[in-house]
CSV table of C-alpha atoms in Angstrom, one decimal:
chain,number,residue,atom,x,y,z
Y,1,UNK,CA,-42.6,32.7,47.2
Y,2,UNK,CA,-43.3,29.2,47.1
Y,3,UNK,CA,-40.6,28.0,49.5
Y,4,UNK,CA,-41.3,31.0,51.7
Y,5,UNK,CA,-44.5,29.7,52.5
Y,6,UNK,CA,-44.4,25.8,52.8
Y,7,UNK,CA,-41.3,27.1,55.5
Y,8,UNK,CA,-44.0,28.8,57.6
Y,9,UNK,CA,-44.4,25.2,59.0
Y,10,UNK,CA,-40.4,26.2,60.7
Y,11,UNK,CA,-38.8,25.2,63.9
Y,12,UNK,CA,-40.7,27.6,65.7
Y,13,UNK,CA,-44.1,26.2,64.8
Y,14,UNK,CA,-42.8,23.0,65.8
Y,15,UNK,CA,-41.5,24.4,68.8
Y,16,UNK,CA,-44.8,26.1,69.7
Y,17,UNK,CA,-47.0,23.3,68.6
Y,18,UNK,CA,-45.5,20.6,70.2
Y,19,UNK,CA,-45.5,22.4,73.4
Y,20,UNK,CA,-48.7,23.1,73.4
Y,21,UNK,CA,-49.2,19.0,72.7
Y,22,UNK,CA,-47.0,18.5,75.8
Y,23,UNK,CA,-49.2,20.7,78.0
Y,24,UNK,CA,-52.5,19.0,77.1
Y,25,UNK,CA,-52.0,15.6,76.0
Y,26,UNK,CA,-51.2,12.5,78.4
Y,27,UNK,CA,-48.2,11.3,77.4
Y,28,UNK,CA,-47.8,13.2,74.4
Y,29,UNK,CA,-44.4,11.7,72.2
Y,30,UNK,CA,-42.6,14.8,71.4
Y,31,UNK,CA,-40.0,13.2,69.7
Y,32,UNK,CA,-42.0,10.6,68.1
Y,33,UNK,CA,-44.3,13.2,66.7
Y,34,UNK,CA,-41.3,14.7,65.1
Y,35,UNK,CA,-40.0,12.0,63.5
Y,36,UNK,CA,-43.3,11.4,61.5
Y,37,UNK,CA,-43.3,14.7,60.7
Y,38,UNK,CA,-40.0,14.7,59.4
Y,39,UNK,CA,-40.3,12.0,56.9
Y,40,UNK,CA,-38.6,11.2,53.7
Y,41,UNK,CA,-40.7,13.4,51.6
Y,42,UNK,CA,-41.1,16.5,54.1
Y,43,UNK,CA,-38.9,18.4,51.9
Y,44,UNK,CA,-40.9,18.0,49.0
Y,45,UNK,CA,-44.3,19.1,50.1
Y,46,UNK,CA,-45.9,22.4,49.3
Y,47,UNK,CA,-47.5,24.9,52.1
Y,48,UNK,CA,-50.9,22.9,51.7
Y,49,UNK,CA,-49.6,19.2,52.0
Y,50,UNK,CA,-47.8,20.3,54.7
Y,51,UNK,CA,-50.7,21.1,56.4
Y,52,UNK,CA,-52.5,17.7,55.4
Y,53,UNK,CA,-49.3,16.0,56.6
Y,54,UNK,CA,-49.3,17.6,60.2
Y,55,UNK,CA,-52.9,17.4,60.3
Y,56,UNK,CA,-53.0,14.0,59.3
Y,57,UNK,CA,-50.2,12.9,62.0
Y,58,UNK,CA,-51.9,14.9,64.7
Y,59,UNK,CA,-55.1,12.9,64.4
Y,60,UNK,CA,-53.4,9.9,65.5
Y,61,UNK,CA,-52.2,11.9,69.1
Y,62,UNK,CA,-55.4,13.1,69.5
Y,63,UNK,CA,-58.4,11.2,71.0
Y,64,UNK,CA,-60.6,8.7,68.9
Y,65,UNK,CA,-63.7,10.6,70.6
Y,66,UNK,CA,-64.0,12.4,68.2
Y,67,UNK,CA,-66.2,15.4,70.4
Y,68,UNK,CA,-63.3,14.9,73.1
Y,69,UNK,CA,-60.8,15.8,70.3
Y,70,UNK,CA,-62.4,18.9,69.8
Y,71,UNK,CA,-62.0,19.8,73.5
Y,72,UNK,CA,-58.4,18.6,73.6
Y,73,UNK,CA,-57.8,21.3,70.0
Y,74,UNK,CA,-59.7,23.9,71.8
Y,75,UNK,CA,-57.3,23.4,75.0
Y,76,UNK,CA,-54.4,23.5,72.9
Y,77,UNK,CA,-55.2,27.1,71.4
Y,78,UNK,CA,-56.0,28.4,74.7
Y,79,UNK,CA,-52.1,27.2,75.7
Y,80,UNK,CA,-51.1,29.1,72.6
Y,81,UNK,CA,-52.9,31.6,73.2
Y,82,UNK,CA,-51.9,32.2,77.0
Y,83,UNK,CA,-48.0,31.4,75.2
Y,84,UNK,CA,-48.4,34.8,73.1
Y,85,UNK,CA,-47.6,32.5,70.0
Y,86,UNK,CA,-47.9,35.0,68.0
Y,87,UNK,CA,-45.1,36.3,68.9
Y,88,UNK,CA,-43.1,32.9,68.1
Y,89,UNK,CA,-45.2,32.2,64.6
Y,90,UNK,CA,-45.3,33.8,61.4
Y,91,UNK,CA,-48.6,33.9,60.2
Y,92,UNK,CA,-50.5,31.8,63.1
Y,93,UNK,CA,-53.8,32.0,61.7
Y,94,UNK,CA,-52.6,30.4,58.7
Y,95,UNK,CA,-50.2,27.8,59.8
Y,96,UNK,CA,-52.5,26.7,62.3
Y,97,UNK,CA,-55.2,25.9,60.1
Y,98,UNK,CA,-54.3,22.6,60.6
Y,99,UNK,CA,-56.8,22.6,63.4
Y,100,UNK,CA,-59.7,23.9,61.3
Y,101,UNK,CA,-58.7,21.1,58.2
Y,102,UNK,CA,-58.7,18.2,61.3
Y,103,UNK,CA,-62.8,19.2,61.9
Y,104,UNK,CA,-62.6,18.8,57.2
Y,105,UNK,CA,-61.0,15.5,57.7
Y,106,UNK,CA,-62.7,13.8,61.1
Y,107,UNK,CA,-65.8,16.2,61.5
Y,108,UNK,CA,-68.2,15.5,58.7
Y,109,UNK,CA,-70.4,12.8,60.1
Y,110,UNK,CA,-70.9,15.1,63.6
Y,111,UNK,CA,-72.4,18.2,62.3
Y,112,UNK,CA,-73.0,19.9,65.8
Y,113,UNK,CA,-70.0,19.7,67.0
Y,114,UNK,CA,-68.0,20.4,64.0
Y,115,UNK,CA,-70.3,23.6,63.8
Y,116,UNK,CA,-69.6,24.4,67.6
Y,117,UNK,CA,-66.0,24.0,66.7
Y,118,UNK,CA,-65.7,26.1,63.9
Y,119,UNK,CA,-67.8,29.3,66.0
Y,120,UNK,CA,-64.8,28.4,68.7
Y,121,UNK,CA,-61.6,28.0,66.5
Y,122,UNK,CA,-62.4,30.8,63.7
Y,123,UNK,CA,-60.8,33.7,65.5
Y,124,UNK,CA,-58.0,31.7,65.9
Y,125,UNK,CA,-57.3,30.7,62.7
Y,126,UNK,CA,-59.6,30.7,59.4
Y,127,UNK,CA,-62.0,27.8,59.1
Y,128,UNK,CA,-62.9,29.2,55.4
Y,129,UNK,CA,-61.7,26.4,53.8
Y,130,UNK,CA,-63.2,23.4,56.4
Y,131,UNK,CA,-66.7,24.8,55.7
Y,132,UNK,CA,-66.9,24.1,52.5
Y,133,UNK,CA,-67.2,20.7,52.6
Y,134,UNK,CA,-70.5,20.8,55.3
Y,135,UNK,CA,-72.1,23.3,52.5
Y,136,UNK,CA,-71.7,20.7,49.7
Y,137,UNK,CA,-72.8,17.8,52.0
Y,138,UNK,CA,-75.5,19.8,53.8
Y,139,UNK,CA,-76.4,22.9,52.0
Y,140,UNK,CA,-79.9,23.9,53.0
Y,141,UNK,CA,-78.6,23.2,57.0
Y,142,UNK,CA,-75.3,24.7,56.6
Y,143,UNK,CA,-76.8,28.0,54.8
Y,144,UNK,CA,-78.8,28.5,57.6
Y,145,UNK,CA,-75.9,28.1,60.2
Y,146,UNK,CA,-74.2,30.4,58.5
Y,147,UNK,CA,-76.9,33.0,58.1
Y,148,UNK,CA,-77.2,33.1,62.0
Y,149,UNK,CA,-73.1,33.8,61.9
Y,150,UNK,CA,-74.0,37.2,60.0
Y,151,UNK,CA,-75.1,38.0,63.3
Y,152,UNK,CA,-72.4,36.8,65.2
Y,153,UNK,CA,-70.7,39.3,67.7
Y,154,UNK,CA,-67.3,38.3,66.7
Y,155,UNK,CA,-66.1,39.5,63.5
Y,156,UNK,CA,-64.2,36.1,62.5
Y,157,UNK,CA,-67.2,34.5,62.8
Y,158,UNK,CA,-69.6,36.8,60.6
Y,159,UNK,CA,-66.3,37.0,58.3
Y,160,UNK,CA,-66.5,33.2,58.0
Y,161,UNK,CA,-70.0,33.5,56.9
Y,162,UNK,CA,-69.0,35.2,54.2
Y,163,UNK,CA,-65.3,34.0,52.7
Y,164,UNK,CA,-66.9,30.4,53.7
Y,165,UNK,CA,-69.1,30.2,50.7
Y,166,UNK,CA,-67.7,32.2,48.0
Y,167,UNK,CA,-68.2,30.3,45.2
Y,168,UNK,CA,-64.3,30.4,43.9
Y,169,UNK,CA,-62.5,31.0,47.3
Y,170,UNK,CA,-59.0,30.8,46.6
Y,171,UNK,CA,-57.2,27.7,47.9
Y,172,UNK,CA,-60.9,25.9,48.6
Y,173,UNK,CA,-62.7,24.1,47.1
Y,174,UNK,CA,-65.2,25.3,44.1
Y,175,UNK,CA,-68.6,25.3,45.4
Y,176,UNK,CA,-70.2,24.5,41.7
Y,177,UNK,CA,-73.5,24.8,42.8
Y,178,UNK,CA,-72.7,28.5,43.9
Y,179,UNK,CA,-71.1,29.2,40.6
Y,180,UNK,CA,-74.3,28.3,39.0
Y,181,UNK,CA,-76.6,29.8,40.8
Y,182,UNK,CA,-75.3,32.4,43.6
Y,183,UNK,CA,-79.0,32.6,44.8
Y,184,UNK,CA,-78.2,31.3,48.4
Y,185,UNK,CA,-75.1,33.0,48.6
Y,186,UNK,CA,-77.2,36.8,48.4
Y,187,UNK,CA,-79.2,36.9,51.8
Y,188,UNK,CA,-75.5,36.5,53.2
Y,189,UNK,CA,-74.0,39.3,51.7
Y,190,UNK,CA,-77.3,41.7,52.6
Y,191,UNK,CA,-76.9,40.9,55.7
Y,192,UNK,CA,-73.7,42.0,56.1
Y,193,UNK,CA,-72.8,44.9,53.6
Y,194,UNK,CA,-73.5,47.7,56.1
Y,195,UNK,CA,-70.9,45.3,58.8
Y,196,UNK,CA,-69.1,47.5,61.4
Y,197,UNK,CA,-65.7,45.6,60.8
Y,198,UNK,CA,-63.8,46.1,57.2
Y,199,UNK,CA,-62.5,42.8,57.5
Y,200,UNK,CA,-66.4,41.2,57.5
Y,201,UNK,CA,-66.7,44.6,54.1
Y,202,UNK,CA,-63.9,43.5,52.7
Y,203,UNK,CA,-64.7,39.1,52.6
Y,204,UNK,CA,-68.5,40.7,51.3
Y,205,UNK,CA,-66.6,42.6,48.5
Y,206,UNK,CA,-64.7,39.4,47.3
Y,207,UNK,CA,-67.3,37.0,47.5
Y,208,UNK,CA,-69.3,39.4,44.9
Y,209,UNK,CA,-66.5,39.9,42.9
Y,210,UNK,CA,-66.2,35.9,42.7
Y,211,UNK,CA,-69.6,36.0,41.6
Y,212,UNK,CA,-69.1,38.3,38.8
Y,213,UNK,CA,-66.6,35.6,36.9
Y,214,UNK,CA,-69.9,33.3,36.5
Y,215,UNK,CA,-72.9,35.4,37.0
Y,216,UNK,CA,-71.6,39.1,36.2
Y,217,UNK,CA,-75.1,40.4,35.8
Y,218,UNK,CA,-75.6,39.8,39.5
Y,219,UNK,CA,-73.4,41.3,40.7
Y,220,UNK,CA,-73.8,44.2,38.8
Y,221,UNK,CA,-77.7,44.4,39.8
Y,222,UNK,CA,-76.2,44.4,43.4
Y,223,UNK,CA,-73.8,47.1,42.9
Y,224,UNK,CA,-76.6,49.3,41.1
Y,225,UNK,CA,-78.6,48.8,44.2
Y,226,UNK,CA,-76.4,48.7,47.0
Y,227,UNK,CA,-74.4,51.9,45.3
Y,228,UNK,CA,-75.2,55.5,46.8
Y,229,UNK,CA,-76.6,53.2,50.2
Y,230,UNK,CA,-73.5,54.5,52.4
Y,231,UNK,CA,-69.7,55.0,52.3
Y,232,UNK,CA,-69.3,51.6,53.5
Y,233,UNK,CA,-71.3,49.6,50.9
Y,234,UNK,CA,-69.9,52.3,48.2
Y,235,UNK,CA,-66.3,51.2,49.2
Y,236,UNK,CA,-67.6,47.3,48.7
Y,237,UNK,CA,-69.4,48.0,45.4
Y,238,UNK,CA,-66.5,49.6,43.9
Y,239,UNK,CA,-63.9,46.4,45.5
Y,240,UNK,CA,-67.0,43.9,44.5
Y,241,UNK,CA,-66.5,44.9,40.6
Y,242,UNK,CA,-62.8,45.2,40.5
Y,243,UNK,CA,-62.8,42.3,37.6
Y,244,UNK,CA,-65.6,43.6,35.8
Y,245,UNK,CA,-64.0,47.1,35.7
Y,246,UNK,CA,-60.7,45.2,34.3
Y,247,UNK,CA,-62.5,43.7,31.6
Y,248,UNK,CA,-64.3,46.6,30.2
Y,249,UNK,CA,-67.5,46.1,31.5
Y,250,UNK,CA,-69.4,49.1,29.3
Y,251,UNK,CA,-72.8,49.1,32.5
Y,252,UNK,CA,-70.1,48.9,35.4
Y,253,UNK,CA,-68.1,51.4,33.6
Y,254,UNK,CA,-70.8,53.7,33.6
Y,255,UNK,CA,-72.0,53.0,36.5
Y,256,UNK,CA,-69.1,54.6,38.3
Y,257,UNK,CA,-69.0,57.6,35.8
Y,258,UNK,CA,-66.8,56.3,33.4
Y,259,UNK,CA,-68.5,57.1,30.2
Y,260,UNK,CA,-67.4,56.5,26.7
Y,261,UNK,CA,-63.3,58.0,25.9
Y,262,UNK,CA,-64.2,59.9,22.7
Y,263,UNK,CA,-63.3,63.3,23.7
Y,264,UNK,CA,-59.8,61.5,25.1
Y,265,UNK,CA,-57.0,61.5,22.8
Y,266,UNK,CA,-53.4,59.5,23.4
Y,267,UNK,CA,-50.3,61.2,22.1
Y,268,UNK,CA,-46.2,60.5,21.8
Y,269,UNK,CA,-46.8,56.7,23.2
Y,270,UNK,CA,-43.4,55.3,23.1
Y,271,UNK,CA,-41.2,52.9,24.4
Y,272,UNK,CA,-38.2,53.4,26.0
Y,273,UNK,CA,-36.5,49.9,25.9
Y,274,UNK,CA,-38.2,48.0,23.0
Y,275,UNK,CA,-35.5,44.6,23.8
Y,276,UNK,CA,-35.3,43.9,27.4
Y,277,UNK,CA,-34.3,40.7,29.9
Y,278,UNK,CA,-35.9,38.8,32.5
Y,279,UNK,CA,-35.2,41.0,35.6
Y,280,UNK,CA,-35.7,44.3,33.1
Y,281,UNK,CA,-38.3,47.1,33.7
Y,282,UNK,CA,-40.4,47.8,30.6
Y,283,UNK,CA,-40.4,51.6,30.5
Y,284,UNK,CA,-43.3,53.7,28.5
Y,285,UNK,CA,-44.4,57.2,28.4
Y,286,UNK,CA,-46.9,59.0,26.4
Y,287,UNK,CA,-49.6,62.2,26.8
Y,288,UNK,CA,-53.1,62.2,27.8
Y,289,UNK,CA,-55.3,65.0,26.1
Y,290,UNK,CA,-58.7,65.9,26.8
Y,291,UNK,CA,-59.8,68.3,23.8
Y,292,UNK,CA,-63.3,68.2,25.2
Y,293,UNK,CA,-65.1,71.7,26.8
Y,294,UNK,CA,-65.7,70.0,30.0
Y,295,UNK,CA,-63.3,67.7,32.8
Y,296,UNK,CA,-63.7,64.3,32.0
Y,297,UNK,CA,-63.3,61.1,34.7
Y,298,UNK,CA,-60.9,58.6,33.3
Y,299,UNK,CA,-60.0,55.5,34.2
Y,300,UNK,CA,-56.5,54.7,32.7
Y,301,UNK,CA,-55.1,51.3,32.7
Y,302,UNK,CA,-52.3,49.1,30.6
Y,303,UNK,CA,-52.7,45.7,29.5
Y,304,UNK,CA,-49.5,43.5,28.5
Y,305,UNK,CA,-50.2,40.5,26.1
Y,306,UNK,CA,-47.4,37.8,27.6
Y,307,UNK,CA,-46.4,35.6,25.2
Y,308,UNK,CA,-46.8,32.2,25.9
Y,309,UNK,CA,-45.2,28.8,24.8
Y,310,UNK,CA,-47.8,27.8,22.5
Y,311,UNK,CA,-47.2,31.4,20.6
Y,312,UNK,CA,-50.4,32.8,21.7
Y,313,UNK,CA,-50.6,35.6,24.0
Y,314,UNK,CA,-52.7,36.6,27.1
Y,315,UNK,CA,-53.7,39.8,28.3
Y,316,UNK,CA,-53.6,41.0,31.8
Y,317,UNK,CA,-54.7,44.4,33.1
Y,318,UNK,CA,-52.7,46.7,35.2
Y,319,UNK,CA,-54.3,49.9,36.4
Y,320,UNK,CA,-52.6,53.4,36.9
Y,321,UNK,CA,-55.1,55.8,37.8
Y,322,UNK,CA,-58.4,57.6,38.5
Y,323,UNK,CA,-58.9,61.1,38.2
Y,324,UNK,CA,-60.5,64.1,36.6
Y,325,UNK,CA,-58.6,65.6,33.3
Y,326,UNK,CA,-59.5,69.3,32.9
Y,327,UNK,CA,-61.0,70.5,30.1
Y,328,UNK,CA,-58.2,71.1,27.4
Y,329,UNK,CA,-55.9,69.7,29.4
Y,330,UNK,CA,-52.2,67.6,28.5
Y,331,UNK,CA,-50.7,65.0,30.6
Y,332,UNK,CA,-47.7,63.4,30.3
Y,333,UNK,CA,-47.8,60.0,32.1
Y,334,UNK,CA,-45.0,57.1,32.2
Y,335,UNK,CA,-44.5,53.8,33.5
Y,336,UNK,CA,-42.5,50.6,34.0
Y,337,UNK,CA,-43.4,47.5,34.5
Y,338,UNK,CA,-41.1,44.7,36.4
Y,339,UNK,CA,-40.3,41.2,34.5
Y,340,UNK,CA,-38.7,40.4,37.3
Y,341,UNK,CA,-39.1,36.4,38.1
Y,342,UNK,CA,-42.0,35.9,40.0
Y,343,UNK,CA,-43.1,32.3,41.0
Y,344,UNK,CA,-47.0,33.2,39.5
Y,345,UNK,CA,-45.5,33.7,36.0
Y,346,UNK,CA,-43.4,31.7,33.6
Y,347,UNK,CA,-42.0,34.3,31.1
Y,348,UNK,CA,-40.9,33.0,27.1
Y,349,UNK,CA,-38.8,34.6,24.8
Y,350,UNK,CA,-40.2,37.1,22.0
Y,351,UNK,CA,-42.4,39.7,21.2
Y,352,UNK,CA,-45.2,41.3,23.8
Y,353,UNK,CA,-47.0,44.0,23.1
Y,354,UNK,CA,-48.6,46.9,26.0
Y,355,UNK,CA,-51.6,48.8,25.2
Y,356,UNK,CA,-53.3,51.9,26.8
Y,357,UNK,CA,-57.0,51.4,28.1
Y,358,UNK,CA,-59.1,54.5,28.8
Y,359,UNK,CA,-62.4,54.1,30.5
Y,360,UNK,CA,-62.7,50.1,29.1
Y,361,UNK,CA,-61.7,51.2,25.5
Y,362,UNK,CA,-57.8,50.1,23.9
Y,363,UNK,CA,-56.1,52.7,22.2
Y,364,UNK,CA,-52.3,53.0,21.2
Y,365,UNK,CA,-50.1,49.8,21.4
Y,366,UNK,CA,-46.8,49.0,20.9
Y,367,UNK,CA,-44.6,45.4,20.5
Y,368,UNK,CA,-41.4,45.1,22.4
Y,369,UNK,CA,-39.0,42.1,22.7
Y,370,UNK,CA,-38.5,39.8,26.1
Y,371,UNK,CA,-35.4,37.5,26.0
Y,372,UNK,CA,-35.6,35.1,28.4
């Protein structure tokens, strides 16, 4: 997955880029441009040095004004634009963030434009990450900037209000002040919880789920009191507390009707294939019994403890389901789970275990052996 992505940056990009370059720059190099590119350690660079390369070779073609290069970036996307490059690009509004990380690099010192800029270049491709560093250097200034975007008529732009400070955006940079203290963060997300666009709902959702890793109480005072507001900010709450639910949280739990499993009981959990290989499917069955006089919501999960090369294990949550079990009711459930290579996880030889989790509680679990 790796490779897949730093090769987003392909022949075609170049292709589309560098005519777009022709079209608005005086005497724009193509071939020059391509050769610094290209250099000796292209090949080795991941998706986001890729992007620090380019960017850092376009600011020499660009003008030294720095305003005027901000005109010249904004002409370029309208050529692309006009150009249908999506059609031509894979993923355009990631690959050419290399216009929104040339404001992070060359924009900091000129606030008003680099603000103008990102309103401008946003629905073209994500300025999430290029924000970040105006909110550290000018918080109090930047905050308010962005409050106005919550108002914005374009979605990208109220979107970037949002995803542009969560305090743990993936990719970006941490804002540590945020993960202390969410505070500022808050009017933000009011502001937009009841947004017409799920993609503004959605960036709302995972901002408050970010806060929950540092400051789980608030989000869970939001979600008590944003919950039952409207479809809309019920479908955030529940996204916004995704981690929490994971990790057991007993007042989330609740909160959306999972109460305590007593009246649940696990029977027959077994495993199929107790010795398995990389590239093997961990297969496990077992029944689900409710011998309580009433239906009963459940929230059913797995957890697998991965062995790792220090011989400790970590746990990570998978979920399966949630639904109602009827009153005297007996379910038989079963699943598999891939250890297929993935480039997120390195796999080590020994023993796992999986467990069952009903509404936050472990019940049954059961070792099994990995060969790598």
């Amino acid at each position: 997955m790796a490779d897949l992505f730093k090769n987003l940056y392909s022949q075609k990009f170049f292709e589309a880029l560098t005519d777009a370059l022709q079209n608005v720059l005086e005497h724009f190099d193509k071939q020059q441009f391509l050769r610094e590119i290209y250099n000796s350690e292209w090949e080795e660079l991941e998706l986001k040095q890729r992007m620090h390369h380019i960017t850092t070779i376009l600011t020499n073609y660009l003008s030294s004004d720095y305003p005027k290069s901000i005109e010249q970036i904004e002409q370029i996307i309208i050529w692309l634009r006009n150009n249908r490059v999506e059609d031509k690009v894979k993923y355009p509004d990631l690959v050419f963030m290399i216009f929104p990380h040339y404001i992070e690099l060359n924009g900091l010192h000129d606030f008003k434009t680099s603000i103008r800029a990102f309103e401008t270049i946003t629905p073209f491709s994500t300025c999430e990450l290029a924000v970040r560093p105006f909110i550290i250097k000018y918080e109090d200034k930047m905050m308010n900037v962005i409050q106005k975007w919550t108002a914005h008529p374009n979605e990208h732009v109220r979107r970037l209000a949002s995803e542009g400070c969560r305090p743990r955006l993936p990719w970006g940079m941490a804002l540590r002040r945020f993960k202390h203290d969410p505070t500022p963060v808050i009017p933000v997300l009011e502001a937009l919880k009841q947004d017409d666009s799920a993609y503004v709902r959605k960036s709302v959702a995972n901002n408050l789920n970010d806060i929950s890793k540092d400051n789980p109480q608030v989000t869970i005072d939001i979600a008590t009191k944003w919950k039952g507001h409207s479809k809309n900010t019920d479908w955030i709450v529940k996204h916004a507390c995704r981690t929490l639910l994971k990790a057991g949280n007993r007042e989330v739990l609740e909160l959306f009707g999972f109460g305590a499993p007593e009246h649940m009981e696990v029977r027959n959990f077994s495993i199929t294939n107790d010795r398995i290989s990389v590239g093997d499917d961990l297969e496990f069955s077992f029944e689900l019994y409710n011998h309580s006089n009433e239906s009963i919501l459940v929230r059913l999960e797995y957890a697998i403890y991965f062995l790792k090369q220090k011989g400790h294990h970590t746990r990570k949550v998978f979920k399966i389901s949630e639904k109602k079990y009827a009153s005297g009711s007996s379910t038989t459930i079963s699943r598999r789970q891939s250890f297929r290579l993935v480039s997120t996880r390195k796999y080590h030889s020994g023993e796992h275990y999986v467990s069952l989790i009903i509404n936050g509680s472990e019940f049954e679990e059961a070792a099994f052996t990995l060969q790598t």
